[in-house]
Structures are given as structure tokens and as C-alpha cells.
PDB file of C-alpha atoms in Angstrom:
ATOM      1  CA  UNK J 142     -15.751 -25.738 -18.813  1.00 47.00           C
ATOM      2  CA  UNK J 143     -11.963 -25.664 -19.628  1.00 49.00           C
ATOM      3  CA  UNK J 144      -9.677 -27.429 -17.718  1.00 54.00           C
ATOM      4  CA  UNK J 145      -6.109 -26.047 -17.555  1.00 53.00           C
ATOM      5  CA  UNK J 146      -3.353 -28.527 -17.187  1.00 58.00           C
ATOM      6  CA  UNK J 147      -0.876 -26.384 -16.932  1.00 68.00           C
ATOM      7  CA  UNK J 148       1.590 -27.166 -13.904  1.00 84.00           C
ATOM      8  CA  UNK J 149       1.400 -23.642 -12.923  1.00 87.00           C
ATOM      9  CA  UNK J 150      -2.204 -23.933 -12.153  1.00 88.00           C
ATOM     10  CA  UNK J 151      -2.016 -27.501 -10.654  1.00 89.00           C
ATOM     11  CA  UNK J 152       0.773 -25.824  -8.433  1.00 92.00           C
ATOM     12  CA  UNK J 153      -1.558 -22.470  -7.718  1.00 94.00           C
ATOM     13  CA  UNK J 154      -4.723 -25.007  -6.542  1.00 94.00           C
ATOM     14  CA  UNK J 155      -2.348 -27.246  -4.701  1.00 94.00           C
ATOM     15  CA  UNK J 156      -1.219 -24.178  -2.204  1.00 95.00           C
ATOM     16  CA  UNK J 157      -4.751 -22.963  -1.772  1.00 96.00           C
ATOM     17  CA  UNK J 158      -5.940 -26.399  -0.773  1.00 95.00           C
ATOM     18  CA  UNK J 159      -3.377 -27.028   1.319  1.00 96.00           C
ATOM     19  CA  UNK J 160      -3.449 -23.530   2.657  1.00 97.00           C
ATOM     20  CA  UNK J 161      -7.392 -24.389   3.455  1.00 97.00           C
ATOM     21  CA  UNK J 162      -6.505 -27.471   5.151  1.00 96.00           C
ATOM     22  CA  UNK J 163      -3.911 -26.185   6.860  1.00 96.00           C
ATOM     23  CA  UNK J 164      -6.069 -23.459   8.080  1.00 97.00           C
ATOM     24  CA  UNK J 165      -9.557 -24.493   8.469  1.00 97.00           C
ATOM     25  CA  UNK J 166      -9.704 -23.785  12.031  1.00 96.00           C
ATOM     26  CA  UNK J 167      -9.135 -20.287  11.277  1.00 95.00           C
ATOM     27  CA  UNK J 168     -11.736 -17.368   9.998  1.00 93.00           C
ATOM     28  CA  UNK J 169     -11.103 -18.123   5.860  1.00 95.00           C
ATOM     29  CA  UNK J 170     -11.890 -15.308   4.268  1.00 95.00           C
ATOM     30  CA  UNK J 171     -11.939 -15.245   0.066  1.00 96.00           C
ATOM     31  CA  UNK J 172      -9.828 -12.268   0.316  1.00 97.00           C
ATOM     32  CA  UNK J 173      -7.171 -13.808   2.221  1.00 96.00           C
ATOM     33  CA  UNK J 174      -6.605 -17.144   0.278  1.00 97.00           C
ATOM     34  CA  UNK J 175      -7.103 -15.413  -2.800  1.00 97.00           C
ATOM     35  CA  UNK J 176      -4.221 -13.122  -2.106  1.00 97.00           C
ATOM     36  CA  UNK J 177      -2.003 -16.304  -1.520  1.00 96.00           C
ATOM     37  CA  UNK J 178      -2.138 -16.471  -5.510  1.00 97.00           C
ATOM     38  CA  UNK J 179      -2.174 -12.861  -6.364  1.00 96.00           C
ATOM     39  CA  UNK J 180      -5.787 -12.588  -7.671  1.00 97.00           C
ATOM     40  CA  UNK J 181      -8.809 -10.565  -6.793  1.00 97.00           C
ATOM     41  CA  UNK J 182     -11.316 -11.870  -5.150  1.00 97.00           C
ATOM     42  CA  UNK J 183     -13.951 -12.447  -7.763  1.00 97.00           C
ATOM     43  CA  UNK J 184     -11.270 -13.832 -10.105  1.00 97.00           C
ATOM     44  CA  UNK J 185      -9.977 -16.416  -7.635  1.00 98.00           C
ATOM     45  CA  UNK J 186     -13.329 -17.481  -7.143  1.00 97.00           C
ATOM     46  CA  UNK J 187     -14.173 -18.380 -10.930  1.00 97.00           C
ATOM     47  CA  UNK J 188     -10.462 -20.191 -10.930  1.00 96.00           C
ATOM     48  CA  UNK J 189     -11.516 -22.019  -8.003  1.00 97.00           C
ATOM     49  CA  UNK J 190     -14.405 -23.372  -9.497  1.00 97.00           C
ATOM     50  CA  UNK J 191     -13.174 -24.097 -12.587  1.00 95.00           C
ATOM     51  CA  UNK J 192     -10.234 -25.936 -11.736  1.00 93.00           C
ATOM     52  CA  UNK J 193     -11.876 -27.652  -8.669  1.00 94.00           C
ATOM     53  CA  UNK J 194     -15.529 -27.781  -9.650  1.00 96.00           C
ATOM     54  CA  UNK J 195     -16.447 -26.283  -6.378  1.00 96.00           C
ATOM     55  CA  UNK J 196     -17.445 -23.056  -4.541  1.00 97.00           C
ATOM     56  CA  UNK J 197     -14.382 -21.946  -2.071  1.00 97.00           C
ATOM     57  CA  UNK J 198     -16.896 -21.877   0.817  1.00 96.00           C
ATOM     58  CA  UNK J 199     -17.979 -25.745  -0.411  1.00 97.00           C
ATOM     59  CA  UNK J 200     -14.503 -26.573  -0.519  1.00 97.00           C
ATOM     60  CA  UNK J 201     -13.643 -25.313   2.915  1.00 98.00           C
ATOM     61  CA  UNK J 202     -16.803 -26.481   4.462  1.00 98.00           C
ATOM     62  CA  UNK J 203     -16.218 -29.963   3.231  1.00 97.00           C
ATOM     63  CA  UNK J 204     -13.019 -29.972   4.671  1.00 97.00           C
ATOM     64  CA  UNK J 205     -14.037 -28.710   7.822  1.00 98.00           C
ATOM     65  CA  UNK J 206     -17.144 -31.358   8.024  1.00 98.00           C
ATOM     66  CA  UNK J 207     -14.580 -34.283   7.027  1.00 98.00           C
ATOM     67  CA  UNK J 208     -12.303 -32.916  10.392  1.00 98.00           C
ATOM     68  CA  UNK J 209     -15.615 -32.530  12.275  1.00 98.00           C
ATOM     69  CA  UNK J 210     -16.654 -36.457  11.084  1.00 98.00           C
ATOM     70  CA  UNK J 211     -12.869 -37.134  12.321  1.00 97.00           C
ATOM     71  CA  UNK J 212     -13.323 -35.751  16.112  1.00 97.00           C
ATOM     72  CA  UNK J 213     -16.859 -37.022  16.457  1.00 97.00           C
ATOM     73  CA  UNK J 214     -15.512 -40.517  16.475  1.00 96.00           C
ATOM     74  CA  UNK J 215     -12.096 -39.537  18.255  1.00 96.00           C
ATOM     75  CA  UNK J 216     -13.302 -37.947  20.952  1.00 96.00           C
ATOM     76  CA  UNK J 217     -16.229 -37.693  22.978  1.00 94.00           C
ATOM     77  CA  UNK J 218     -16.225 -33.506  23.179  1.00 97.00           C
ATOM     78  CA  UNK J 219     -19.518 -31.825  23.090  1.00 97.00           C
ATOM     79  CA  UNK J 220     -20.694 -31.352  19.610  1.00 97.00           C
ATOM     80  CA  UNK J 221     -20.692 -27.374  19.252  1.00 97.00           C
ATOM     81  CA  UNK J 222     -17.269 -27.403  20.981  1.00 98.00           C
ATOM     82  CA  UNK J 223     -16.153 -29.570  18.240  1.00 98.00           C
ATOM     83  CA  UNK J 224     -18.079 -27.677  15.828  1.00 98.00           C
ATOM     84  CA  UNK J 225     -16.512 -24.496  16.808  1.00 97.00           C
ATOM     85  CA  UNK J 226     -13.092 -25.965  17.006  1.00 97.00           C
ATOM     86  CA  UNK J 227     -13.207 -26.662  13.353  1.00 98.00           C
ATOM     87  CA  UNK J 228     -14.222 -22.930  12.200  1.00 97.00           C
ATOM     88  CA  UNK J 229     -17.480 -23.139  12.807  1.00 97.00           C
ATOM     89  CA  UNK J 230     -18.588 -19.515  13.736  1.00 94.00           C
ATOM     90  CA  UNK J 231     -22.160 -20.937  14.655  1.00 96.00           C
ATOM     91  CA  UNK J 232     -24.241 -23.976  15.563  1.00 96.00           C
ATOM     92  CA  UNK J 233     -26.878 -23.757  13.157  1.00 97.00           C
ATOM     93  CA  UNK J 234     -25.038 -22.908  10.170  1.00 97.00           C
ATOM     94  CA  UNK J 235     -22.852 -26.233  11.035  1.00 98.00           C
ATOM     95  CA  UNK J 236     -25.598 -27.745  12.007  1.00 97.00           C
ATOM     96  CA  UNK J 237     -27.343 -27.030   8.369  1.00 97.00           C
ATOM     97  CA  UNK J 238     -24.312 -28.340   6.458  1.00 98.00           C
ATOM     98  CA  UNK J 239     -23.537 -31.202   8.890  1.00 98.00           C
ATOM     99  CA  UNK J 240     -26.398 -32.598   7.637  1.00 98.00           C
ATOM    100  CA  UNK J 241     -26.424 -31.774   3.747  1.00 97.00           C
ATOM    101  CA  UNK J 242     -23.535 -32.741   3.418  1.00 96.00           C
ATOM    102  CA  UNK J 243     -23.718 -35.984   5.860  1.00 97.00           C
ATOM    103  CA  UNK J 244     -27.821 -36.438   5.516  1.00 97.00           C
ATOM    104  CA  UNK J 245     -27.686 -37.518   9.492  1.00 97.00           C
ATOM    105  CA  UNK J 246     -27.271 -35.392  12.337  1.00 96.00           C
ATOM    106  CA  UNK J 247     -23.642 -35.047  14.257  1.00 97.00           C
ATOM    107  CA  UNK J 248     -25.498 -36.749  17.529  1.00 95.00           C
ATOM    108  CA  UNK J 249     -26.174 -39.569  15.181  1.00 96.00           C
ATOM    109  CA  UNK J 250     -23.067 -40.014  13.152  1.00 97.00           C
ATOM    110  CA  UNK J 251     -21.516 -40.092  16.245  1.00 93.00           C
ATOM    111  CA  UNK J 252     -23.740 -43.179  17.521  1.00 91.00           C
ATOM    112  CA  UNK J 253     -22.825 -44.839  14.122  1.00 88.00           C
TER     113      UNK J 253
END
């Protein structure tokens, strides 16, 4: 695929990712963020991808796991409070990318 270098996109990509980190507590919808940059839904997500590689929900779910791996080892807070705290709507789902992404489980990362 095409990467733009334009500093217009660099700038657009910067203030959703920002916006995502800023916000990844929070219920992130597509609609929302994509709004940020004045683009439809289905057209933010194929900019999103193309500039960042990435699906919007990979992007904010790595972020979110990344915070998650952060509080683990930070605190010693139950693991779905945590999970929840970090936009998490439920335990499996987090539970399902916890370990994709981390190929342990949280109760083990946290032993590591």
C-alpha cells in the first residue's frame, strides 16, 4: 500500500492516536474518533490502516493491553477490576486478547 507523507496526514494520525491514548478508558467508538478528523466511518477506517498498518480496534486494544501490562505490575488490584478500568467492557473478551497479544495469561504476567 501507499504511504502518504504528507504532514497533514502525519498530523491527522498523530491526534487520533493521541486521542486513543488519551481516551482508552472510555467506550471508543469508530464513529467518534473518526469524526475527530472529519471522515466517515468506513473511510477513517481504510486511512487508519493504511497509514498505521493496523485495525482501529487493534490499535486501541494494544494500547489498552500495554496500560493493562502497566497496572498488573503497579498494583496489586484484582485482574477484571484492572481489566475494566482500562475499557474493557468484559472479562473474556480481555481475557482473549490478553493472551494473543501477550501469549500468557494476566495471573501469570503478573507473577513474572
Amino acid at each position: 500500500g501507499v504511504k502518504f507523507k504528507g504532514t497533514e496526514n502525519e498530523k491527522r494520525i498523530n491526534l487520533v492516536c493521541n486521542y486513543i491514548q488519551t481516551h482508552a478508558t472510555e467506550n471508543l467508538t469508530i464513529h467518534k474518533v473518526a469524526a475527530l478528523i472529519y471522515l466517515s466511518p468506513s473511510a477513517f477506517c481504510k486511512f487508519f490502516k493504511r497509514v498505521t498498518g493496523k485495525t482501529f480496534s487493534d490499535y486501541v486494544n494494544d494500547v489498552r493491553i500495554a496500560n493493562v501490562c502497566n497496572d498488573l505490575i503497579a498494583s496489586d488490584k484484582q485482574i477484571a477490576e484492572i481489566a475494566y478500568q482500562n475499557g474493557f467492557e468484559t472479562l473474556t473478551y480481555f481475557n482473549r486478547i490478553f493472551l494473543k497479544r501477550q501469549k500468557i495469561r494476566p495471573s501469570e504476567y503478573r507473577k513474572l
